Short mmCIF file of C-alpha atoms and ligand atoms in Angstrom, two decimals:
data_model
loop_
_atom_site.label_atom_id
_atom_site.label_comp_id
_atom_site.label_asym_id
_atom_site.label_seq_id
_atom_site.Cartn_x
_atom_site.Cartn_y
_atom_site.Cartn_z
CA UNK A 3 92.53 128.50 121.58
CA UNK A 4 96.75 128.69 118.66
CA UNK A 5 94.32 128.42 115.03
CA UNK A 6 96.49 127.09 112.82
CA UNK A 7 95.90 128.11 108.85
CA UNK A 8 96.69 125.88 105.47
CA UNK A 9 98.55 126.44 103.02
CA UNK A 10 98.62 124.25 99.70
CA UNK A 11 101.13 122.41 98.45
CA UNK A 12 100.89 124.41 95.05
CA UNK A 13 100.76 127.80 96.45
CA UNK A 14 97.87 128.73 94.77
CA UNK A 15 95.69 129.18 96.78
CA UNK A 16 95.12 132.28 99.44
CA UNK A 17 91.83 131.79 101.10
CA UNK A 18 94.26 130.56 104.40
CA UNK A 19 92.00 128.14 105.83
CA UNK A 20 91.47 126.38 109.19
CA UNK A 21 91.42 123.17 109.87
CA UNK A 22 87.60 122.46 109.16
CA UNK A 23 87.54 125.19 106.19
CA UNK A 24 90.16 122.68 105.07
CA UNK A 25 88.40 119.26 105.58
CA UNK A 26 84.49 120.74 104.56
CA UNK A 27 86.91 121.54 100.96
CA UNK A 28 88.86 119.29 100.41
CA UNK A 29 91.00 120.37 97.64
CA UNK A 30 92.82 123.63 97.61
CA UNK A 31 91.88 125.95 94.84
CA UNK A 32 94.59 125.25 91.72
CA UNK A 33 94.73 121.37 92.57
CA UNK A 34 97.22 122.31 95.38
CA UNK A 35 96.97 119.96 98.68
CA UNK A 36 96.88 121.39 102.31
CA UNK A 37 99.01 121.00 104.21
CA UNK A 38 99.72 123.18 107.71
CA UNK A 39 101.50 126.40 107.66
CA UNK A 40 103.45 125.57 111.13
CA UNK A 41 103.55 121.88 112.88
CA UNK A 42 103.61 121.80 116.71
CA UNK A 43 106.55 120.71 118.12
CA UNK A 44 105.79 117.47 120.44
CA UNK A 45 108.27 116.98 123.13
CA UNK A 46 108.78 113.87 124.30
CA UNK A 47 107.31 113.63 127.51
CA UNK A 48 104.12 114.82 126.36
CA UNK A 49 104.11 112.28 124.12
CA UNK A 50 104.66 109.49 127.50
CA UNK A 51 101.96 111.52 129.19
CA UNK A 52 99.60 110.23 126.54
CA UNK A 53 99.82 106.54 127.88
CA UNK A 54 97.69 106.81 130.66
CA UNK A 55 94.64 108.30 128.94
CA UNK A 56 92.32 106.03 126.47
CA UNK A 57 92.85 106.58 123.03
CA UNK A 58 90.18 109.04 122.15
CA UNK A 59 92.00 111.24 124.94
CA UNK A 60 95.19 110.85 123.16
CA UNK A 61 93.46 111.39 119.35
CA UNK A 62 91.67 115.05 120.97
CA UNK A 63 95.76 115.55 122.70
CA UNK A 64 97.33 115.88 119.45
CA UNK A 65 94.66 117.63 117.33
CA UNK A 66 94.44 120.45 119.73
CA UNK A 67 98.64 120.73 119.57
CA UNK A 68 97.54 120.75 115.55
CA UNK A 69 95.89 123.74 116.83
CA UNK A 70 92.23 123.00 115.31
CA UNK A 71 89.69 125.68 115.73
CA UNK A 72 87.29 124.14 117.40
CA UNK A 73 87.04 124.42 121.25
CA UNK A 74 89.33 121.07 122.85
CA UNK A 75 85.97 120.04 125.34
CA UNK A 76 84.54 119.61 121.77
CA UNK A 77 87.19 117.75 120.56
CA UNK A 78 87.27 115.21 122.75
CA UNK A 79 83.56 115.38 122.03
CA UNK A 80 83.74 114.04 119.01
CA UNK A 81 86.90 111.89 119.76
CA UNK A 82 84.75 109.84 121.59
CA UNK A 83 82.31 109.36 118.87
CA UNK A 84 85.02 108.48 117.09
CA UNK A 85 86.96 106.56 119.19
CA UNK A 86 84.61 104.87 121.04
CA UNK A 87 82.56 101.08 121.47
CA UNK A 88 82.72 100.97 116.90
CA UNK A 89 86.16 99.18 118.05
CA UNK A 90 86.84 96.13 119.04
CA UNK A 91 89.63 96.36 120.73
CA UNK A 92 89.79 99.05 123.97
CA UNK A 93 92.82 100.25 122.81
CA UNK A 94 91.60 100.65 119.13
CA UNK A 95 95.06 100.76 117.81
CA UNK A 96 97.54 97.98 119.64
CA UNK A 97 100.45 96.75 119.26
CA UNK A 98 101.66 92.94 119.54
CA UNK A 99 105.59 92.16 119.02
CA UNK A 100 104.93 89.31 116.46
CA UNK A 101 108.85 88.11 116.60
CA UNK A 102 111.93 90.09 119.26
CA UNK A 103 112.22 93.44 118.02
CA UNK A 104 109.14 93.10 115.57
CA UNK A 105 105.96 94.76 116.60
CA UNK A 106 103.09 94.67 114.19
CA UNK A 107 100.58 98.36 114.79
CA UNK A 108 96.98 96.95 114.14
CA UNK A 109 95.21 99.50 112.47
CA UNK A 110 92.64 97.10 111.69
CA UNK A 111 89.91 96.88 115.32
CA UNK A 112 87.47 100.11 113.37
CA UNK A 113 83.80 98.49 112.49
CA UNK A 114 85.20 97.14 108.83
CA UNK A 115 88.40 95.30 109.14
CA UNK A 116 90.81 97.69 107.60
CA UNK A 117 92.88 101.09 108.50
CA UNK A 118 90.71 103.27 106.21
CA UNK A 119 88.72 103.50 109.36
CA UNK A 120 91.15 105.07 111.45
CA UNK A 121 90.60 108.18 109.79
CA UNK A 122 87.06 107.58 108.22
CA UNK A 123 85.66 106.75 112.08
CA UNK A 124 86.97 110.68 112.66
CA UNK A 125 86.85 112.72 108.93
CA UNK A 126 83.49 113.01 108.95
CA UNK A 127 82.58 114.06 112.21
CA UNK A 128 84.71 117.48 111.83
CA UNK A 129 83.24 117.58 108.59
CA UNK A 130 79.94 117.51 109.92
CA UNK A 131 80.81 119.67 112.48
CA UNK A 132 82.38 122.30 110.01
CA UNK A 133 79.08 122.32 107.88
CA UNK A 134 77.02 123.40 111.25
CA UNK A 135 80.10 125.77 112.03
CA UNK A 136 79.79 127.62 108.43
CA UNK A 137 75.85 127.52 108.06
CA UNK A 138 76.30 129.19 111.62
CA UNK A 139 78.11 131.85 110.35
CA UNK A 140 75.71 131.93 107.05
CA UNK A 141 78.78 131.12 104.60
CA UNK A 142 76.52 128.04 103.01
CA UNK A 143 73.24 127.47 103.15
CA UNK A 144 73.64 123.74 101.69
CA UNK A 145 74.20 120.44 103.32
CA UNK A 146 76.78 118.14 100.98
CA UNK A 147 76.18 114.63 99.10
CA UNK A 148 79.42 111.98 99.18
CA UNK A 149 80.40 110.83 96.28
CA UNK A 150 82.33 107.28 96.58
CA UNK A 151 83.60 105.19 93.33
CA UNK A 152 85.31 102.93 95.08
CA UNK A 153 86.89 98.55 94.07
CA UNK A 154 86.07 97.87 97.21
CA UNK A 155 87.33 99.01 101.08
CA UNK A 156 86.19 102.84 101.11
CA UNK A 157 83.34 102.55 100.58
CA UNK A 158 82.35 100.72 103.01
CA UNK A 159 84.73 102.55 105.45
CA UNK A 160 83.21 105.78 103.79
CA UNK A 161 79.80 104.05 104.76
CA UNK A 162 80.45 103.67 107.89
CA UNK A 163 82.18 106.77 108.59
CA UNK A 164 79.27 108.85 107.14
CA UNK A 165 76.02 106.86 108.48
CA UNK A 166 74.33 109.13 110.37
CA UNK A 167 76.92 112.23 110.89
CA UNK A 168 74.49 115.46 110.67
CA UNK A 169 74.45 117.72 107.33
CA UNK A 170 75.35 114.93 105.27
CA UNK A 171 74.36 111.96 102.50
CA UNK A 172 76.34 109.55 101.18
CA UNK A 173 76.27 107.61 98.39
CA UNK A 174 78.64 104.85 96.75
CA UNK A 175 79.01 103.15 93.59
CA UNK A 176 80.99 99.49 93.29
CA UNK A 177 81.58 97.85 90.18
CA UNK A 178 78.90 95.07 89.98
CA UNK A 179 82.10 92.47 88.55
CA UNK A 180 84.37 94.09 90.68
CA UNK A 181 84.04 93.56 94.73
CA UNK A 182 84.09 89.95 96.80
CA UNK A 183 81.33 88.79 97.88
CA UNK A 184 82.25 89.95 100.91
CA UNK A 185 83.13 93.35 100.12
CA UNK A 186 79.18 93.54 98.29
CA UNK A 187 77.81 92.20 101.70
CA UNK A 188 79.43 94.84 103.67
CA UNK A 189 78.37 97.26 101.42
CA UNK A 190 74.39 96.46 100.47
CA UNK A 191 74.25 95.57 104.23
CA UNK A 192 75.05 99.23 105.42
CA UNK A 193 72.61 100.91 107.78
CA UNK A 194 72.12 104.38 108.81
CA UNK A 195 69.22 107.01 106.85
CA UNK A 196 71.21 109.07 104.89
CA UNK A 197 73.39 106.17 102.94
CA UNK A 198 72.91 104.74 99.80
CA UNK A 199 74.29 101.87 97.52
CA UNK A 200 74.65 100.98 93.94
CA UNK A 201 76.45 99.00 91.69
CA UNK A 202 77.64 100.20 88.38
CA UNK A 203 77.45 97.93 85.65
CA UNK A 204 81.27 97.46 84.44
CA UNK A 205 84.31 97.95 85.85
CA UNK A 206 85.93 99.97 88.88
CA UNK A 207 87.02 102.39 85.42
CA UNK A 208 83.89 102.83 84.41
CA UNK A 209 82.17 102.95 88.23
CA UNK A 210 85.32 106.04 88.45
CA UNK A 211 85.06 107.43 85.42
CA UNK A 212 81.03 107.78 85.41
CA UNK A 213 81.05 109.20 89.23
CA UNK A 214 84.00 111.92 87.60
CA UNK A 215 81.41 112.70 84.73
CA UNK A 216 78.50 113.63 87.39
CA UNK A 217 80.95 116.03 89.36
CA UNK A 218 81.85 117.91 86.16
CA UNK A 219 78.28 117.60 85.36
CA UNK A 220 77.51 121.48 86.28
CA UNK A 221 73.81 121.26 85.60
CA UNK A 222 73.80 119.08 87.74
CA UNK A 223 75.62 120.62 89.92
CA UNK A 224 72.99 123.35 89.70
CA UNK A 225 69.91 120.99 90.24
CA UNK A 226 71.12 119.31 93.57
CA UNK A 227 71.95 122.71 94.90
CA UNK A 228 68.30 123.90 93.67
CA UNK A 229 66.60 121.21 94.32
CA UNK A 230 67.46 119.45 97.00
CA UNK A 231 69.72 122.37 99.45
CA UNK A 232 73.18 119.90 98.51
CA UNK A 233 76.79 120.15 97.36
CA UNK A 234 78.80 117.37 96.02
CA UNK A 235 81.60 116.48 98.06
CA UNK A 236 83.90 113.29 97.46
CA UNK A 237 85.63 113.44 101.14
CA UNK A 238 88.56 111.35 99.35
CA UNK A 239 91.82 110.47 100.13
CA UNK A 240 93.95 113.59 99.75
CA UNK A 241 92.03 115.51 102.51
CA UNK A 242 93.54 116.35 105.27
CA UNK A 243 90.90 115.52 107.69
CA UNK A 244 92.07 111.77 106.70
CA UNK A 245 95.70 112.83 107.16
CA UNK A 246 95.42 114.53 111.18
CA UNK A 247 93.77 110.96 112.41
CA UNK A 248 97.06 109.40 111.07
CA UNK A 249 99.62 110.91 112.83
CA UNK A 250 97.60 110.54 116.19
CA UNK A 251 98.15 106.96 115.69
CA UNK A 252 102.44 107.44 115.20
CA UNK A 253 102.19 109.15 118.32
CA UNK A 254 100.37 107.13 120.30
CA UNK A 255 102.19 104.08 119.02
CA UNK A 256 105.87 105.89 120.27
CA UNK A 257 103.88 105.88 123.87
CA UNK A 258 102.82 101.94 123.75
CA UNK A 259 106.06 101.16 122.00
CA UNK A 260 107.80 103.08 125.36
CA UNK A 261 105.83 101.07 127.92
CA UNK A 262 106.16 97.57 127.25
CA UNK A 263 109.83 97.89 127.22
CA UNK A 264 109.69 97.82 122.84
CA UNK A 265 112.06 101.00 122.91
CA UNK A 266 113.09 103.15 125.45
CA UNK A 267 112.32 106.23 125.37
CA UNK A 268 113.70 109.01 123.18
CA UNK A 269 115.81 106.22 121.02
CA UNK A 270 114.08 105.73 117.49
CA UNK A 271 111.89 103.25 115.62
CA UNK A 272 111.48 102.46 112.65
CA UNK A 273 108.43 101.93 110.93
CA UNK A 274 107.38 100.27 108.04
CA UNK A 275 103.81 100.32 106.18
CA UNK A 276 102.57 99.50 102.89
CA UNK A 277 102.00 102.13 100.91
CA UNK A 278 99.70 102.79 98.17
CA UNK A 279 98.39 106.13 98.14
CA UNK A 280 101.47 107.42 100.35
CA UNK A 281 99.20 108.56 103.06
CA UNK A 282 99.72 106.07 105.65
CA UNK A 283 103.39 106.29 105.54
CA UNK A 284 103.21 110.29 105.51
CA UNK A 285 100.92 110.20 108.42
CA UNK A 286 104.54 108.77 109.93
CA UNK A 287 106.79 111.35 108.03
CA UNK A 288 104.98 114.69 109.62
CA UNK A 289 104.79 112.26 113.39
CA UNK A 290 108.93 112.61 112.75
CA UNK A 291 108.73 116.02 112.31
CA UNK A 292 106.58 117.19 115.01
CA UNK A 293 109.06 115.60 117.35
CA UNK A 294 108.08 111.70 117.73
CA UNK A 295 111.79 109.28 117.50
CA UNK A 296 110.83 107.09 114.55
CA UNK A 297 114.12 106.44 112.80
CA UNK A 298 113.80 105.15 109.32
CA UNK A 299 110.05 104.61 107.09
CA UNK A 300 110.63 102.14 105.02
CA UNK A 301 107.75 102.03 102.73
CA UNK A 302 107.09 99.48 101.18
CA UNK A 303 104.88 98.13 97.42
CA UNK A 304 103.42 95.38 95.84
CA UNK A 305 104.06 94.30 92.44
CA UNK A 306 102.75 98.23 91.69
CA UNK A 307 106.14 99.27 92.22
CA UNK A 308 106.63 102.63 91.04
CA UNK A 309 107.60 103.98 95.33
CA UNK A 310 109.91 101.77 95.44
CA UNK A 311 112.00 102.59 91.89
CA UNK A 312 111.50 106.45 93.12
CA UNK A 313 112.40 106.33 96.73
CA UNK A 314 115.41 104.23 94.48
CA UNK A 315 116.26 106.60 91.81
CA UNK A 316 114.29 109.70 92.19
CA UNK A 317 112.59 109.74 88.95
CA UNK A 318 108.64 108.77 89.17
CA UNK A 319 107.66 107.49 86.11
CA UNK A 320 104.30 105.90 84.64
CA UNK A 321 104.66 106.88 80.81
CA UNK A 322 105.36 103.04 80.16
CA UNK A 323 103.74 101.23 83.44
CA UNK A 324 101.21 98.56 83.32
CA UNK A 325 98.87 98.05 86.19
CA UNK A 326 98.95 95.11 87.65
CA UNK A 327 96.46 93.13 89.72
CA UNK A 328 97.90 91.78 93.72
CA UNK A 329 96.38 90.08 96.84
CA UNK A 330 96.57 93.63 98.19
CA UNK A 331 94.71 95.40 95.63
CA UNK A 332 94.57 98.43 98.23
CA UNK A 333 98.10 99.09 97.26
CA UNK A 334 97.36 99.01 93.51
CA UNK A 335 97.75 102.85 92.35
CA UNK A 336 99.95 104.56 90.34
CA UNK A 337 99.50 108.26 90.61
CA UNK A 338 100.77 108.57 94.63
CA UNK A 339 98.68 111.31 95.65
CA UNK A 340 99.94 111.87 98.74
CA UNK A 341 103.71 112.33 97.76
CA UNK A 342 103.17 115.62 96.65
CA UNK A 343 102.18 116.79 100.22
CA UNK A 344 106.12 114.88 101.12
CA UNK A 345 107.78 117.34 98.09
CA UNK A 346 106.10 119.94 99.20
CA UNK A 347 108.00 120.02 102.78
CA UNK A 348 111.04 119.02 101.32
CA UNK A 349 111.47 121.14 98.30
CA UNK A 350 108.47 123.63 98.15
CA UNK A 351 105.57 125.28 95.98
CA UNK A 352 108.07 126.20 93.31
CA UNK A 353 109.01 122.82 92.13
CA UNK A 354 105.95 120.68 92.90
CA UNK A 355 104.25 122.44 90.36
CA UNK A 356 107.15 122.28 87.83
CA UNK A 357 107.12 118.29 88.88
CA UNK A 358 103.12 117.78 88.84
CA UNK A 359 102.80 119.50 85.21
CA UNK A 360 105.23 117.45 84.53
CA UNK A 361 103.44 114.33 85.39
CA UNK A 362 100.34 115.17 84.22
CA UNK A 363 101.99 116.11 80.63
CA UNK A 364 104.53 113.00 80.24
CA UNK A 365 103.70 110.81 82.74
CA UNK A 366 107.11 111.85 84.82
CA UNK A 367 108.96 113.61 86.72
CA UNK A 368 112.44 113.78 88.41
CA UNK A 369 113.47 115.31 91.52
CA UNK A 370 116.78 117.47 92.06
CA UNK A 371 120.01 115.79 94.03
CA UNK A 372 118.85 117.86 96.82
CA UNK A 373 115.22 117.16 97.51
CA UNK A 374 116.68 113.27 96.76
CA UNK A 375 119.08 113.11 99.46
CA UNK A 376 116.39 115.26 101.60
CA UNK A 377 114.40 112.28 101.26
CA UNK A 378 116.97 109.38 101.48
CA UNK A 379 117.83 111.31 105.10
CA UNK A 380 114.29 109.71 105.61
CA UNK A 381 112.62 106.79 102.98
CA UNK A 382 113.92 103.39 102.13
CA UNK A 383 111.59 101.79 99.89
CA UNK A 384 111.26 98.42 98.53
CA UNK A 385 108.35 95.67 96.89
CA UNK A 386 107.48 92.02 97.12
CA UNK A 387 106.22 90.00 94.99
CA UNK A 388 102.87 88.50 94.40
CA UNK A 389 103.60 85.13 94.82
CA UNK A 390 106.25 86.09 98.27
CA UNK A 391 103.42 87.68 99.30
CA UNK A 392 101.33 85.06 99.85
CA UNK A 393 104.85 82.59 100.84
CA UNK A 394 105.20 85.29 103.70
CA UNK A 395 101.30 85.08 105.26
CA UNK A 396 101.99 80.64 105.88
CA UNK A 397 106.04 81.31 106.92
CA UNK A 398 104.80 83.61 109.64
CA UNK A 399 102.20 81.83 110.84
CA UNK A 400 103.64 78.88 110.35
CA UNK A 401 107.19 79.54 112.61
CA UNK A 402 105.09 81.89 115.38
CA UNK A 403 101.41 81.51 114.75
CA UNK A 404 100.28 85.08 113.99
CA UNK A 405 97.74 85.27 110.71
CA UNK A 406 98.24 88.56 108.99
CA UNK A 407 96.65 89.85 105.42
CA UNK A 408 98.33 90.20 102.48
CA UNK A 409 98.74 93.89 102.66
CA UNK A 410 100.54 93.47 106.44
CA UNK A 411 102.60 90.66 104.31
CA UNK A 412 104.21 93.14 102.15
CA UNK A 413 105.22 95.34 105.06
CA UNK A 414 106.19 92.63 107.06
CA UNK A 415 108.66 90.88 104.79
CA UNK A 416 110.45 94.39 103.57
CA UNK A 417 110.57 95.20 107.65
CA UNK A 418 112.81 91.78 107.53
CA UNK A 419 114.55 92.74 104.15
CA UNK A 420 115.35 96.48 105.61
CA UNK A 421 115.95 96.51 109.21
CA UNK A 422 118.55 97.84 110.78
CA UNK A 423 119.34 98.15 115.14
CA UNK A 424 116.40 99.91 115.68
CA UNK A 425 112.90 98.41 116.69
CA UNK A 426 110.72 98.13 113.63
CA UNK A 427 107.03 99.20 113.69
CA UNK A 428 105.35 96.99 111.30
CA UNK A 429 102.20 98.46 109.95
CA UNK A 430 99.06 95.94 110.01
CA UNK A 431 96.36 97.91 107.23
CA UNK A 432 94.04 94.90 107.34
CA UNK A 433 92.21 92.21 109.27
CA UNK A 434 93.35 88.77 107.28
CA UNK A 435 89.61 88.01 107.23
CA UNK A 436 88.71 90.36 104.51
CA UNK A 437 90.85 89.14 102.27
CA UNK A 438 90.12 85.38 103.08
CA UNK A 439 90.29 84.00 99.52
CA UNK A 440 94.19 84.77 98.93
CA UNK A 441 94.68 83.40 102.62
CA UNK A 442 92.87 80.73 102.35
CA UNK A 443 95.64 79.85 99.32
CA UNK A 444 98.42 81.23 100.83
CA UNK A 445 97.87 78.67 103.70
CA UNK A 446 97.06 75.64 101.44
CA UNK A 447 100.48 76.80 100.08
CA UNK A 448 98.90 77.31 96.78
CA UNK A 449 100.35 80.49 94.48
CA UNK A 450 97.94 83.53 93.63
CA UNK A 451 97.88 82.88 89.82
CA UNK A 452 96.45 79.39 90.79
CA UNK A 453 92.43 78.56 91.20
CA UNK A 454 91.02 77.97 94.45
CA UNK A 455 90.52 74.54 95.00
CA UNK A 456 87.63 72.04 93.35
CA UNK A 457 85.73 72.14 96.76
CA UNK A 458 85.59 75.86 97.34
CA UNK A 459 83.28 76.14 94.52
CA UNK A 460 80.20 78.00 95.34
CA UNK A 461 81.14 78.85 99.00
CA UNK A 462 80.05 82.27 100.37
CA UNK A 463 82.52 84.21 101.06
CA UNK A 464 82.31 84.16 104.66
CA UNK A 465 81.86 80.25 104.24
CA UNK A 466 85.56 79.88 103.02
CA UNK A 467 86.61 82.36 106.42
CA UNK A 468 85.75 78.54 107.74
CA UNK A 469 88.29 76.95 105.55
CA UNK A 470 90.58 79.31 106.64
CA UNK A 471 89.83 78.56 110.04
CA UNK A 472 90.02 74.39 109.18
CA UNK A 473 93.64 75.94 109.02
CA UNK A 474 94.69 78.05 111.46
CA UNK A 475 92.35 76.74 113.80
CA UNK A 476 92.74 79.89 117.12
CA UNK A 477 91.73 82.57 113.87
CA UNK A 478 89.01 84.74 114.48
CA UNK A 479 86.89 86.05 112.72
CA UNK A 480 85.84 89.28 112.97
CA UNK A 481 81.88 89.46 114.64
CA UNK A 482 80.51 91.92 111.79
CA UNK A 483 82.14 90.18 108.56
CA UNK A 484 81.09 86.91 110.38
CA UNK A 485 77.44 88.28 110.42
CA UNK A 486 77.31 88.67 106.51
CA UNK A 487 76.00 85.83 105.53
CA UNK A 488 72.30 86.05 107.31
CA UNK A 489 72.11 90.24 107.24
CA UNK A 490 69.45 92.22 105.88
CA UNK A 491 70.08 93.79 102.48
CA UNK A 492 69.35 97.25 101.72
CA UNK A 493 70.49 98.10 98.58
CA UNK A 494 69.28 95.92 95.41
CA UNK A 495 70.31 98.40 93.01
CA UNK A 496 72.24 98.02 90.13
CA UNK A 497 73.08 100.68 87.34
CA UNK A 498 74.15 101.00 83.66
CA UNK A 499 77.92 102.90 83.92
CA UNK A 500 77.82 106.32 82.72
CA UNK A 501 77.20 109.68 83.88
CA UNK A 502 73.29 109.38 83.36
CA UNK A 503 73.00 106.18 85.07
CA UNK A 504 75.06 107.94 88.56
CA UNK A 505 73.09 110.94 88.00
CA UNK A 506 69.54 109.40 87.63
CA UNK A 507 70.15 106.46 90.52
CA UNK A 508 70.52 109.62 92.80
CA UNK A 509 67.61 111.35 91.54
CA UNK A 510 65.48 108.61 92.77
CA UNK A 511 67.08 108.78 95.44
CA UNK A 512 66.96 112.05 96.74
CA UNK A 513 63.43 112.05 95.39
CA UNK A 514 61.97 109.29 97.76
C1 PLP B 29 94.31 102.25 101.47
C2 PLP B 29 95.12 100.79 102.36
C3 PLP B 29 96.31 100.94 102.45
C4 PLP B 29 97.23 102.31 101.43
O1 PLP B 29 97.29 103.22 102.12
P1 PLP B 29 97.93 104.11 101.48
O2 PLP B 29 97.54 105.18 102.73
O3 PLP B 29 96.58 105.01 100.03
O4 PLP B 29 99.49 104.40 101.45
C5 PLP B 29 96.94 99.94 103.33
N1 PLP B 29 96.64 98.35 102.52
C6 PLP B 29 95.17 98.43 102.84
C7 PLP B 29 94.70 97.52 103.83
C8 PLP B 29 94.38 99.52 102.43
O5 PLP B 29 92.99 99.87 102.82
#
């Protein structure tokens, strides 16, 4: 077995962890992010051979090539758990050619109907396995408690991923005033013995600050260790365990594209990704580096367009930026954490340290000409306004009968604008029904800032999906969403914002 070691993007962590160690640790000592010391070189033949395998086996094959420190048979077993009947399509990540040359990669067939499932059904099984290994080796006695502050979607995907996983517990905090009816019901109906969910009085910032404060409270950490044998973890999107599954689906997608005749074997396809934290598109970049014939990586932003500006100019600047609300909230971001990994791959740890220091001190950094040139060999970007993105949903539906969510619409529009001769894989990150209110506005010809029509007032989120279906008759609502109004609500708790609110909630739950 060929085992890959990890280094960090700032060159400050000398521990050289294996894959499972890096997953359990999450972030490197010194604040850097883990990246593999070596990447595999995957031959075209190997890529094409994936088409004869079910998705779980494709993922296991690719993970082995990335030098995961577990026996192949065990990885395969874990991938059967991660990518099985918890998805509503046996292909897991199917591709649909919506117009000639534009192929939509649907990453939302998982249990929460959004792309986070692709990583969060997978990462927790490795996390749990990694803890078990460390305990066996006598390096660890505690289990882990995952604390998550969510603005909506990540919380549910994390709950589904960690539910009933060994050696882990998870508590999710959401802003009581800040999530949609469907998002709240998805979370408070979560099954599983090791999960809990609380609303926090306030907005997402209040919620996130309270959870951060609990993480940094040494007395609280000591208490969890002594009384409950637990250590805290965040399992957030910079964990390499969330990146690796996102590389796998691009390798797999290329094999499917060749089989369907969408691309000639060995010829490049471009990839267009609706981007927030830069994790999804970074998966495509790593897939390209390992040998997948990918041409350009098209980075699609919404009105929070700091990445589009960065790719155009080489300057990342949030010093004078304000946060805008958009119909694609999972892309609303100022600091794209995973960009650090790309910068490391293009230039190395020394410059990354300098630029990250500049970002935290001045809110900006500028890359050198050489790095900018290297980045431009792979990436181009553009952004789409709120009203444009709703317009895209209704236009594409009218022209093709394909109904997409607002995140996918941003990518679709950018792909149309920037596409060249290569076929394009447009990455679809959410089922339309996750964002039913804005899809309803789009199909009704309303603008983003318009209120919903009076006859929809008082409807639940699920009932509103029925209104969408009146406008788009063939549109199907995933079963898990359709049943939400009738599902048992297990978690009614709402706590005050602040460190004490969060800590008391955790204590009360653990003492039950
Ligand atoms: C998280 C998310 C994104 C952004 O993905 P990144 O990896 O953060 O760039 C886009 N769309 C949806 C629906 C998401 O949940």
